[in-house]
Amino acid sequence: MKNYRFKNLTALVCGGLFTLSVAGSAMAADTMDVNIEECVQMAMNNNRTIKQALADYDSAVWKRHEARRTSGPTLNWTSAARRVGGAAQNQADIRALYLNTVAVSMPIYTGGQLEGSIRAADLGLDASEIAIEATKQSVKAKTQAAYFNALNCRNLIKVSQDSVNTLQEHLKNVNAQYSVGTVAKTDVLASQVQLSNAQLGLVSAQNNYDVAIASLNNIIGNPVNTKLNLKDEMGYQTYDISLDDCVQYARENRPAILAADYSVKIAQEQVGIAGAGVKPKVQAEVSRTFTGKNPFGSDTNVNDFYFTQNSWYLGLGMNWNIFDNNVTQAKVNQSKAAVEKAKEAAAMARETGDLEVKTAYLNLTSAAKSIDTAKVAVDKAREDYKIAQVRYSAGVGTNLDVMDAEEKLTTAQSNYYNALYKYNSSKAELDRSMGIMVDLDVSKFKDTQK
């Protein structure tokens, strides 16, 4: 039953919460026609926050490479050139002495330090990959919210324009009645003021739309002055997944929770790495040394015996810091404290996830209820305005009744579009808070939660 619900959820996500509008007329050359999926894809390709996360992943790859290479052999060359004087010159009067040593060494046993570093680097790489997915989910939600905001602003422009058109027609009616003496001058003045206010509202709505488009361009990586023709219309589709299922899905798939679990594992590895400070270190080494009065060579002249050598060395070396005045123990205790901190952070990540999911879900359901109510209010407000107009034209209603009805109609229309916007943006936020996948299957990372 649980898998069926998640499949249903995936279908709902893929289906979207909006309907595509019929393609409009040809746009100017500097205008880009985009739908919401195209905007999300552009954000995935261009957003700088995602690029920073990718750079962090590359850094984690090389950090793991560093950890693994540390356990392998290293080649070292030591060279020195010296002048010799005094009694040590001997009969050969040697004044130049060269020393060259080539050594290959490899750690055999480090008390778990290298092994712990490799495991921590592997975990860090996985955590970095999860961080990329978390960033993409956040950018996707931010892009969707910006797109829906632009759609809402476009709808509110239409509401403001309709209000201006309606009041202009009403003003014509008032002027006609005033010219024949059936209404007072105050009706004309009041209607003119109402129209001016509506025109100011239209200017503000247009400005809000321009700002919304600029913000959307910034998120998807376009120049902020790019003109966008949004091909979608905000719609409404019932969300059938329960809150409990949403919370459970988030606990299993939310990247922030998975990343927090990895932080605990990494901190636990650091305890072992710190504890290796008081354990013996064993390494194998082979070296070849050339010493003489000629660079990279040996002189077999007996008189130069004390100044010419050609030797090699092969063996094992051990270093054991038996007592370090409890410095290592202090580091171990610090690492253990870091583990407890990571565990608390992981618990907080789960609690934060639960809260964000519930908040987005409640906002979603609240907006869904508001949509139906607001739609009914629009129909009633439109009918009320028509009645007020007829009554005013017949001389049995007042100008105030008409303007009040028109204002209520504008408010009802705005409330309806705002409810649609809240629903769609809340759905985008719910997807993010749940950890709905963008392009990373997080199932391979879930074993860290056990």
GROMACS .gro file of C-alpha atoms in nm:
model
  450
    1MET     CA    1   0.000   0.000   0.000
    2LYS     CA    2   0.287   0.233   0.088
    3ASN     CA    3   0.462   0.179  -0.248
    4TYR     CA    4   0.137   0.242  -0.429
    5ARG     CA    5   0.097   0.574  -0.253
    6PHE     CA    6   0.449   0.681  -0.344
    7LYS     CA    7   0.390   0.582  -0.706
    8ASN     CA    8   0.074   0.788  -0.698
    9LEU     CA    9   0.272   1.076  -0.553
   10THR     CA   10   0.533   1.053  -0.829
   11ALA     CA   11   0.261   1.058  -1.092
   12LEU     CA   12   0.110   1.365  -0.931
   13VAL     CA   13   0.446   1.544  -0.931
   14CYS     CA   14   0.516   1.456  -1.293
   15GLY     CA   15   0.164   1.560  -1.391
   16GLY     CA   16   0.217   1.915  -1.267
   17LEU     CA   17  -0.028   2.162  -1.121
   18PHE     CA   18  -0.080   2.385  -1.421
   19THR     CA   19  -0.219   2.369  -1.772
   20LEU     CA   20  -0.046   2.489  -2.083
   21SER     CA   21  -0.207   2.774  -2.268
   22VAL     CA   22  -0.249   2.787  -2.643
   23ALA     CA   23   0.056   2.935  -2.811
   24GLY     CA   24   0.017   3.307  -2.847
   25SER     CA   25   0.106   3.536  -3.131
   26ALA     CA   26   0.461   3.570  -3.256
   27MET     CA   27   0.676   3.755  -3.011
   28ALA     CA   28   0.950   4.004  -3.066
   29ALA     CA   29   1.301   3.880  -3.130
   30ASP     CA   30   1.418   3.971  -2.781
   31THR     CA   31   1.140   3.772  -2.612
   32MET     CA   32   1.186   3.414  -2.493
   33ASP     CA   33   0.890   3.177  -2.482
   34VAL     CA   34   0.925   2.949  -2.178
   35ASN     CA   35   0.720   2.708  -1.973
   36ILE     CA   36   0.794   2.604  -1.618
   37GLU     CA   37   0.986   2.287  -1.712
   38GLU     CA   38   1.213   2.486  -1.941
   39CYS     CA   39   1.279   2.739  -1.667
   40VAL     CA   40   1.367   2.463  -1.422
   41GLN     CA   41   1.604   2.307  -1.675
   42MET     CA   42   1.774   2.641  -1.740
   43ALA     CA   43   1.816   2.687  -1.367
   44MET     CA   44   1.974   2.340  -1.340
   45ASN     CA   45   2.223   2.437  -1.612
   46ASN     CA   46   2.298   2.797  -1.517
   47ASN     CA   47   2.232   2.855  -1.149
   48ARG     CA   48   2.551   2.957  -0.969
   49THR     CA   49   2.455   2.793  -0.642
   50ILE     CA   50   2.442   2.458  -0.820
   51LYS     CA   51   2.779   2.527  -0.981
   52GLN     CA   52   2.925   2.594  -0.637
   53ALA     CA   53   2.785   2.261  -0.514
   54LEU     CA   54   2.942   2.086  -0.813
   55ALA     CA   55   3.276   2.248  -0.731
   56ASP     CA   56   3.244   2.120  -0.373
   57TYR     CA   57   3.185   1.773  -0.513
   58ASP     CA   58   3.500   1.793  -0.725
   59SER     CA   59   3.690   1.897  -0.413
   60ALA     CA   60   3.551   1.594  -0.227
   61VAL     CA   61   3.660   1.367  -0.513
   62TRP     CA   62   4.017   1.489  -0.483
   63LYS     CA   63   4.006   1.469  -0.106
   64ARG     CA   64   3.919   1.100  -0.134
   65HIS     CA   65   4.195   1.061  -0.392
   66GLU     CA   66   4.438   1.220  -0.146
   67ALA     CA   67   4.330   0.988   0.136
   68ARG     CA   68   4.368   0.675  -0.074
   69ARG     CA   69   4.703   0.777  -0.222
   70THR     CA   70   4.846   0.841   0.125
   71SER     CA   71   4.840   0.467   0.191
   72GLY     CA   72   5.058   0.391  -0.111
   73PRO     CA   73   5.434   0.412  -0.175
   74THR     CA   74   5.619   0.743  -0.200
   75LEU     CA   75   5.950   0.822  -0.372
   76ASN     CA   76   6.184   1.075  -0.215
   77TRP     CA   77   6.513   1.217  -0.338
   78THR     CA   78   6.748   1.403  -0.107
   79SER     CA   79   7.049   1.584  -0.249
   80ALA     CA   80   7.326   1.799  -0.100
   81ALA     CA   81   7.643   1.962  -0.231
   82ARG     CA   82   7.909   2.070   0.017
   83ARG     CA   83   8.254   2.223   0.034
   84VAL     CA   84   8.505   2.042   0.253
   85GLY     CA   85   8.802   2.194   0.436
   86GLY     CA   86   9.031   2.144   0.736
   87ALA     CA   87   9.198   1.823   0.849
   88ALA     CA   88   8.928   1.609   0.686
   89GLN     CA   89   9.066   1.694   0.343
   90ASN     CA   90   9.311   1.399   0.369
   91GLN     CA   91   9.586   1.357   0.115
   92ALA     CA   92   9.354   1.384  -0.185
   93ASP     CA   93   9.279   1.744  -0.101
   94ILE     CA   94   8.908   1.686  -0.163
   95ARG     CA   95   8.714   2.013  -0.152
   96ALA     CA   96   8.378   1.899  -0.297
   97LEU     CA   97   8.139   1.645  -0.148
   98TYR     CA   98   7.805   1.541  -0.298
   99LEU     CA   99   7.529   1.343  -0.125
  100ASN     CA  100   7.232   1.184  -0.305
  101THR     CA  101   6.980   0.952  -0.145
  102VAL     CA  102   6.684   0.795  -0.323
  103ALA     CA  103   6.428   0.632  -0.093
  104VAL     CA  104   6.097   0.453  -0.141
  105SER     CA  105   5.872   0.417   0.164
  106MET     CA  106   5.527   0.280   0.225
  107PRO     CA  107   5.314   0.273   0.542
  108ILE     CA  108   5.243  -0.077   0.670
  109TYR     CA  109   5.046  -0.002   0.987
  110THR     CA  110   4.916   0.334   1.110
  111GLY     CA  111   4.691   0.230   1.396
  112GLY     CA  112   4.382   0.280   1.180
  113GLN     CA  113   4.462   0.640   1.089
  114LEU     CA  114   4.487   0.590   0.712
  115GLU     CA  115   4.195   0.348   0.698
  116GLY     CA  116   3.978   0.590   0.895
  117SER     CA  117   4.079   0.879   0.670
  118ILE     CA  118   3.984   0.681   0.360
  119ARG     CA  119   3.644   0.584   0.502
  120ALA     CA  120   3.580   0.944   0.611
  121ALA     CA  121   3.674   1.068   0.262
  122ASP     CA  122   3.441   0.813   0.101
  123LEU     CA  123   3.157   0.924   0.328
  124GLY     CA  124   3.239   1.287   0.255
  125LEU     CA  125   3.213   1.222  -0.118
  126ASP     CA  126   2.870   1.065  -0.078
  127ALA     CA  127   2.761   1.354   0.144
  128SER     CA  128   2.878   1.600  -0.121
  129GLU     CA  129   2.673   1.418  -0.384
  130ILE     CA  130   2.369   1.441  -0.158
  131ALA     CA  131   2.439   1.813  -0.113
  132ILE     CA  132   2.421   1.861  -0.490
  133GLU     CA  133   2.078   1.699  -0.497
  134ALA     CA  134   1.962   1.912  -0.204
  135THR     CA  135   2.081   2.225  -0.383
  136LYS     CA  136   1.904   2.125  -0.703
  137GLN     CA  137   1.581   2.057  -0.516
  138SER     CA  138   1.604   2.396  -0.350
  139VAL     CA  139   1.676   2.573  -0.680
  140LYS     CA  140   1.390   2.387  -0.847
  141ALA     CA  141   1.145   2.495  -0.577
  142LYS     CA  142   1.277   2.850  -0.592
  143THR     CA  143   1.239   2.855  -0.971
  144GLN     CA  144   0.886   2.720  -0.955
  145ALA     CA  145   0.789   2.973  -0.689
  146ALA     CA  146   0.933   3.257  -0.898
  147TYR     CA  147   0.751   3.132  -1.207
  148PHE     CA  148   0.422   3.107  -1.020
  149ASN     CA  149   0.478   3.453  -0.874
  150ALA     CA  150   0.526   3.592  -1.225
  151LEU     CA  151   0.206   3.417  -1.340
  152ASN     CA  152   0.021   3.561  -1.043
  153CYS     CA  153   0.149   3.909  -1.115
  154ARG     CA  154   0.038   3.870  -1.476
  155ASN     CA  155  -0.308   3.766  -1.359
  156LEU     CA  156  -0.326   4.065  -1.125
  157ILE     CA  157  -0.239   4.293  -1.418
  158LYS     CA  158  -0.544   4.153  -1.593
  159VAL     CA  159  -0.755   4.218  -1.284
  160SER     CA  160  -0.629   4.576  -1.264
  161GLN     CA  161  -0.681   4.633  -1.636
  162ASP     CA  162  -1.036   4.498  -1.614
  163SER     CA  163  -1.099   4.731  -1.322
  164VAL     CA  164  -0.974   5.030  -1.522
  165ASN     CA  165  -1.185   4.932  -1.824
  166THR     CA  166  -1.494   4.882  -1.610
  167LEU     CA  167  -1.454   5.217  -1.434
  168GLN     CA  168  -1.393   5.396  -1.763
  169GLU     CA  169  -1.721   5.262  -1.896
  170HIS     CA  170  -1.893   5.355  -1.573
  171LEU     CA  171  -1.751   5.707  -1.589
  172LYS     CA  172  -1.894   5.745  -1.941
  173ASN     CA  173  -2.233   5.643  -1.804
  174VAL     CA  174  -2.204   5.890  -1.514
  175ASN     CA  175  -2.102   6.176  -1.748
  176ALA     CA  176  -2.395   6.098  -1.976
  177GLN     CA  177  -2.638   6.109  -1.686
  178TYR     CA  178  -2.475   6.423  -1.548
  179SER     CA  179  -2.509   6.599  -1.884
  180VAL     CA  180  -2.885   6.549  -1.871
  181GLY     CA  181  -2.904   6.649  -1.506
  182THR     CA  182  -3.006   6.317  -1.355
  183VAL     CA  183  -2.701   6.284  -1.126
  184ALA     CA  184  -2.496   6.528  -0.922
  185LYS     CA  185  -2.143   6.652  -0.994
  186THR     CA  186  -2.020   6.455  -0.692
  187ASP     CA  187  -2.092   6.129  -0.878
  188VAL     CA  188  -1.862   6.240  -1.159
  189LEU     CA  189  -1.586   6.342  -0.921
  190ALA     CA  190  -1.614   6.022  -0.716
  191SER     CA  191  -1.601   5.811  -1.032
  192GLN     CA  192  -1.295   5.999  -1.157
  193VAL     CA  193  -1.115   5.941  -0.827
  194GLN     CA  194  -1.205   5.573  -0.834
  195LEU     CA  195  -1.070   5.545  -1.189
  196SER     CA  196  -0.747   5.723  -1.096
  197ASN     CA  197  -0.693   5.483  -0.808
  198ALA     CA  198  -0.751   5.188  -1.040
  199GLN     CA  199  -0.499   5.329  -1.290
  200LEU     CA  200  -0.242   5.362  -1.012
  201GLY     CA  201  -0.313   5.001  -0.917
  202LEU     CA  202  -0.249   4.897  -1.277
  203VAL     CA  203   0.087   5.076  -1.278
  204SER     CA  204   0.182   4.901  -0.954
  205ALA     CA  205   0.070   4.563  -1.090
  206GLN     CA  206   0.277   4.610  -1.404
  207ASN     CA  207   0.581   4.703  -1.197
  208ASN     CA  208   0.535   4.397  -0.977
  209TYR     CA  209   0.527   4.180  -1.288
  210ASP     CA  210   0.847   4.336  -1.426
  211VAL     CA  211   1.024   4.274  -1.094
  212ALA     CA  212   0.895   3.914  -1.088
  213ILE     CA  213   1.028   3.851  -1.439
  214ALA     CA  214   1.366   3.999  -1.347
  215SER     CA  215   1.381   3.775  -1.040
  216LEU     CA  216   1.294   3.470  -1.248
  217ASN     CA  217   1.565   3.561  -1.501
  218ASN     CA  218   1.816   3.587  -1.220
  219ILE     CA  219   1.732   3.240  -1.089
  220ILE     CA  220   1.744   3.065  -1.427
  221GLY     CA  221   2.064   3.241  -1.532
  222ASN     CA  222   1.929   3.487  -1.791
  223PRO     CA  223   2.019   3.856  -1.811
  224VAL     CA  224   1.770   4.035  -1.588
  225ASN     CA  225   1.634   4.243  -1.878
  226THR     CA  226   1.535   3.936  -2.083
  227LYS     CA  227   1.168   3.944  -2.177
  228LEU     CA  228   0.987   3.622  -2.097
  229ASN     CA  229   0.659   3.503  -2.241
  230LEU     CA  230   0.522   3.258  -1.987
  231LYS     CA  231   0.336   2.985  -2.174
  232ASP     CA  232   0.163   2.833  -1.871
  233GLU     CA  233  -0.147   2.925  -1.678
  234MET     CA  234  -0.184   2.849  -1.309
  235GLY     CA  235  -0.425   2.567  -1.247
  236TYR     CA  236  -0.552   2.354  -0.965
  237GLN     CA  237  -0.527   1.979  -0.922
  238THR     CA  238  -0.637   1.800  -0.607
  239TYR     CA  239  -0.354   1.666  -0.392
  240ASP     CA  240  -0.450   1.321  -0.266
  241ILE     CA  241  -0.145   1.220  -0.058
  242SER     CA  242  -0.196   1.221   0.319
  243LEU     CA  243   0.019   1.422   0.557
  244ASP     CA  244   0.151   1.107   0.726
  245ASP     CA  245   0.270   0.968   0.392
  246CYS     CA  246   0.438   1.297   0.309
  247VAL     CA  247   0.621   1.302   0.642
  248GLN     CA  248   0.730   0.939   0.606
  249TYR     CA  249   0.855   1.000   0.253
  250ALA     CA  250   1.058   1.297   0.374
  251ARG     CA  251   1.217   1.097   0.655
  252GLU     CA  252   1.341   0.843   0.403
  253ASN     CA  253   1.434   1.067   0.112
  254ARG     CA  254   1.499   1.423   0.232
  255PRO     CA  255   1.865   1.506   0.143
  256ALA     CA  256   1.917   1.718   0.455
  257ILE     CA  257   1.839   1.416   0.673
  258LEU     CA  258   2.062   1.185   0.472
  259ALA     CA  259   2.345   1.438   0.481
  260ALA     CA  260   2.308   1.474   0.859
  261ASP     CA  261   2.339   1.096   0.899
  262TYR     CA  262   2.657   1.103   0.694
  263SER     CA  263   2.794   1.376   0.917
  264VAL     CA  264   2.747   1.144   1.214
  265LYS     CA  265   2.937   0.866   1.037
  266ILE     CA  266   3.219   1.101   0.941
  267ALA     CA  267   3.246   1.228   1.298
  268GLN     CA  268   3.264   0.870   1.425
  269GLU     CA  269   3.552   0.797   1.189
  270GLN     CA  270   3.734   1.101   1.325
  271VAL     CA  271   3.731   0.940   1.672
  272GLY     CA  272   3.933   0.646   1.541
  273ILE     CA  273   4.166   0.874   1.348
  274ALA     CA  274   4.235   1.078   1.660
  275GLY     CA  275   4.294   0.763   1.868
  276ALA     CA  276   4.565   0.646   1.629
  277GLY     CA  277   4.797   0.907   1.778
  278VAL     CA  278   4.916   0.670   2.055
  279LYS     CA  279   4.940   0.360   1.839
  280PRO     CA  280   5.264   0.245   1.671
  281LYS     CA  281   5.334   0.338   1.311
  282VAL     CA  282   5.524   0.090   1.093
  283GLN     CA  283   5.656   0.158   0.745
  284ALA     CA  284   5.874  -0.023   0.493
  285GLU     CA  285   6.162   0.161   0.330
  286VAL     CA  286   6.430   0.094   0.071
  287SER     CA  287   6.697   0.351  -0.009
  288ARG     CA  288   7.017   0.397  -0.211
  289THR     CA  289   7.282   0.653  -0.115
  290PHE     CA  290   7.562   0.793  -0.332
  291THR     CA  291   7.832   1.002  -0.165
  292GLY     CA  292   8.150   1.127  -0.329
  293LYS     CA  293   8.337   1.411  -0.484
  294ASN     CA  294   8.144   1.367  -0.812
  295PRO     CA  295   7.766   1.421  -0.844
  296PHE     CA  296   7.573   1.094  -0.879
  297GLY     CA  297   7.894   0.887  -0.881
  298SER     CA  298   8.152   0.712  -0.665
  299ASP     CA  299   8.528   0.734  -0.688
  300THR     CA  300   8.708   0.409  -0.607
  301ASN     CA  301   9.039   0.580  -0.537
  302VAL     CA  302   9.162   0.446  -0.200
  303ASN     CA  303   9.279   0.788  -0.096
  304ASP     CA  304   8.918   0.906  -0.123
  305PHE     CA  305   8.776   0.626   0.092
  306TYR     CA  306   8.639   0.849   0.364
  307PHE     CA  307   8.462   1.062   0.111
  308THR     CA  308   8.314   0.805  -0.126
  309GLN     CA  309   8.029   0.566  -0.045
  310ASN     CA  310   7.778   0.362  -0.242
  311SER     CA  311   7.529   0.202  -0.004
  312TRP     CA  312   7.172   0.076   0.010
  313TYR     CA  313   6.921   0.008   0.285
  314LEU     CA  314   6.614  -0.214   0.306
  315GLY     CA  315   6.401  -0.265   0.612
  316LEU     CA  316   6.114  -0.170   0.840
  317GLY     CA  317   6.085   0.127   1.068
  318MET     CA  318   5.858   0.186   1.363
  319ASN     CA  319   5.756   0.498   1.546
  320TRP     CA  320   5.555   0.470   1.868
  321ASN     CA  321   5.449   0.774   2.060
  322ILE     CA  322   5.405   0.586   2.388
  323PHE     CA  323   5.322   0.887   2.603
  324ASP     CA  324   5.217   1.227   2.469
  325ASN     CA  325   5.095   1.383   2.793
  326ASN     CA  326   4.731   1.293   2.702
  327VAL     CA  327   4.729   1.511   2.389
  328THR     CA  328   4.581   1.225   2.186
  329GLN     CA  329   4.316   1.157   2.450
  330ALA     CA  330   4.216   1.522   2.438
  331LYS     CA  331   4.175   1.493   2.060
  332VAL     CA  332   3.968   1.176   2.105
  333ASN     CA  333   3.742   1.352   2.354
  334GLN     CA  334   3.699   1.642   2.113
  335SER     CA  335   3.601   1.399   1.837
  336LYS     CA  336   3.353   1.224   2.065
  337ALA     CA  337   3.195   1.560   2.146
  338ALA     CA  338   3.173   1.626   1.772
  339VAL     CA  339   2.988   1.295   1.731
  340GLU     CA  340   2.730   1.398   1.989
  341LYS     CA  341   2.691   1.732   1.818
  342ALA     CA  342   2.641   1.559   1.481
  343LYS     CA  343   2.378   1.330   1.634
  344GLU     CA  344   2.189   1.629   1.772
  345ALA     CA  345   2.211   1.796   1.433
  346ALA     CA  346   2.072   1.481   1.270
  347ALA     CA  347   1.782   1.473   1.514
  348MET     CA  348   1.716   1.841   1.449
  349ALA     CA  349   1.725   1.775   1.072
  350ARG     CA  350   1.446   1.522   1.116
  351GLU     CA  351   1.243   1.755   1.333
  352THR     CA  352   1.296   2.043   1.092
  353GLY     CA  353   1.191   1.820   0.804
  354ASP     CA  354   0.872   1.718   0.983
  355LEU     CA  355   0.792   2.083   1.054
  356GLU     CA  356   0.860   2.201   0.699
  357VAL     CA  357   0.653   1.921   0.548
  358LYS     CA  358   0.361   1.988   0.780
  359THR     CA  359   0.379   2.364   0.724
  360ALA     CA  360   0.382   2.328   0.347
  361TYR     CA  361   0.106   2.068   0.359
  362LEU     CA  362  -0.118   2.286   0.576
  363ASN     CA  363  -0.055   2.585   0.350
  364LEU     CA  364  -0.144   2.366   0.054
  365THR     CA  365  -0.471   2.243   0.203
  366SER     CA  366  -0.561   2.590   0.324
  367ALA     CA  367  -0.507   2.733  -0.024
  368ALA     CA  368  -0.712   2.451  -0.176
  369LYS     CA  369  -1.007   2.544   0.045
  370SER     CA  370  -0.959   2.912  -0.036
  371ILE     CA  371  -0.969   2.846  -0.412
  372ASP     CA  372  -1.323   2.710  -0.407
  373THR     CA  373  -1.444   2.984  -0.173
  374ALA     CA  374  -1.275   3.259  -0.374
  375LYS     CA  375  -1.419   3.129  -0.702
  376VAL     CA  376  -1.772   3.145  -0.560
  377ALA     CA  377  -1.701   3.494  -0.430
  378VAL     CA  378  -1.591   3.608  -0.779
  379ASP     CA  379  -1.915   3.486  -0.935
  380LYS     CA  380  -2.129   3.656  -0.669
  381ALA     CA  381  -1.926   3.979  -0.685
  382ARG     CA  382  -1.963   3.991  -1.063
  383GLU     CA  383  -2.339   3.941  -1.034
  384ASP     CA  384  -2.359   4.205  -0.761
  385TYR     CA  385  -2.176   4.455  -0.981
  386LYS     CA  386  -2.411   4.398  -1.274
  387ILE     CA  387  -2.711   4.453  -1.046
  388ALA     CA  388  -2.558   4.773  -0.906
  389GLN     CA  389  -2.497   4.902  -1.259
  390VAL     CA  390  -2.855   4.831  -1.368
  391ARG     CA  391  -2.998   4.993  -1.056
  392TYR     CA  392  -2.780   5.302  -1.105
  393SER     CA  393  -2.878   5.335  -1.471
  394ALA     CA  394  -3.243   5.302  -1.370
  395GLY     CA  395  -3.204   5.576  -1.109
  396VAL     CA  396  -3.282   5.354  -0.810
  397GLY     CA  397  -2.922   5.290  -0.704
  398THR     CA  398  -2.636   5.516  -0.604
  399ASN     CA  399  -2.293   5.571  -0.755
  400LEU     CA  400  -2.144   5.457  -0.426
  401ASP     CA  401  -2.319   5.122  -0.467
  402VAL     CA  402  -2.158   5.075  -0.809
  403MET     CA  403  -1.809   5.168  -0.695
  404ASP     CA  404  -1.838   4.954  -0.386
  405ALA     CA  405  -1.951   4.657  -0.597
  406GLU     CA  406  -1.666   4.713  -0.842
  407GLU     CA  407  -1.412   4.726  -0.560
  408LYS     CA  408  -1.548   4.402  -0.414
  409LEU     CA  409  -1.526   4.236  -0.756
  410THR     CA  410  -1.162   4.341  -0.794
  411THR     CA  411  -1.083   4.214  -0.445
  412ALA     CA  412  -1.258   3.882  -0.510
  413GLN     CA  413  -1.069   3.830  -0.836
  414SER     CA  414  -0.738   3.914  -0.667
  415ASN     CA  415  -0.815   3.675  -0.382
  416TYR     CA  416  -0.888   3.397  -0.630
  417TYR     CA  417  -0.559   3.437  -0.816
  418ASN     CA  418  -0.366   3.476  -0.491
  419ALA     CA  419  -0.519   3.149  -0.367
  420LEU     CA  420  -0.408   2.974  -0.687
  421TYR     CA  421  -0.059   3.116  -0.642
  422LYS     CA  422  -0.044   3.007  -0.279
  423TYR     CA  423  -0.156   2.657  -0.372
  424ASN     CA  424   0.099   2.611  -0.649
  425SER     CA  425   0.389   2.766  -0.457
  426SER     CA  426   0.299   2.559  -0.150
  427LYS     CA  427   0.305   2.246  -0.367
  428ALA     CA  428   0.654   2.338  -0.490
  429GLU     CA  429   0.767   2.392  -0.130
  430LEU     CA  430   0.609   2.062  -0.024
  431ASP     CA  431   0.803   1.881  -0.296
  432ARG     CA  432   1.126   2.038  -0.173
  433SER     CA  433   1.059   1.968   0.194
  434MET     CA  434   0.977   1.605   0.115
  435GLY     CA  435   1.290   1.559  -0.097
  436ILE     CA  436   1.116   1.478  -0.426
  437MET     CA  437   1.399   1.368  -0.654
  438VAL     CA  438   1.541   1.594  -0.923
  439ASP     CA  439   1.802   1.363  -1.080
  440LEU     CA  440   1.964   1.161  -0.798
  441ASP     CA  441   1.835   0.828  -0.669
  442VAL     CA  442   1.898   0.855  -0.295
  443SER     CA  443   1.817   0.490  -0.223
  444LYS     CA  444   2.186   0.395  -0.225
  445PHE     CA  445   2.253   0.638   0.058
  446LYS     CA  446   1.979   0.521   0.292
  447ASP     CA  447   2.186   0.253   0.468
  448THR     CA  448   2.351   0.524   0.678
  449GLN     CA  449   2.020   0.573   0.860
  450LYS     CA  450   2.037   0.227   1.014
   0.00000   0.00000   0.00000
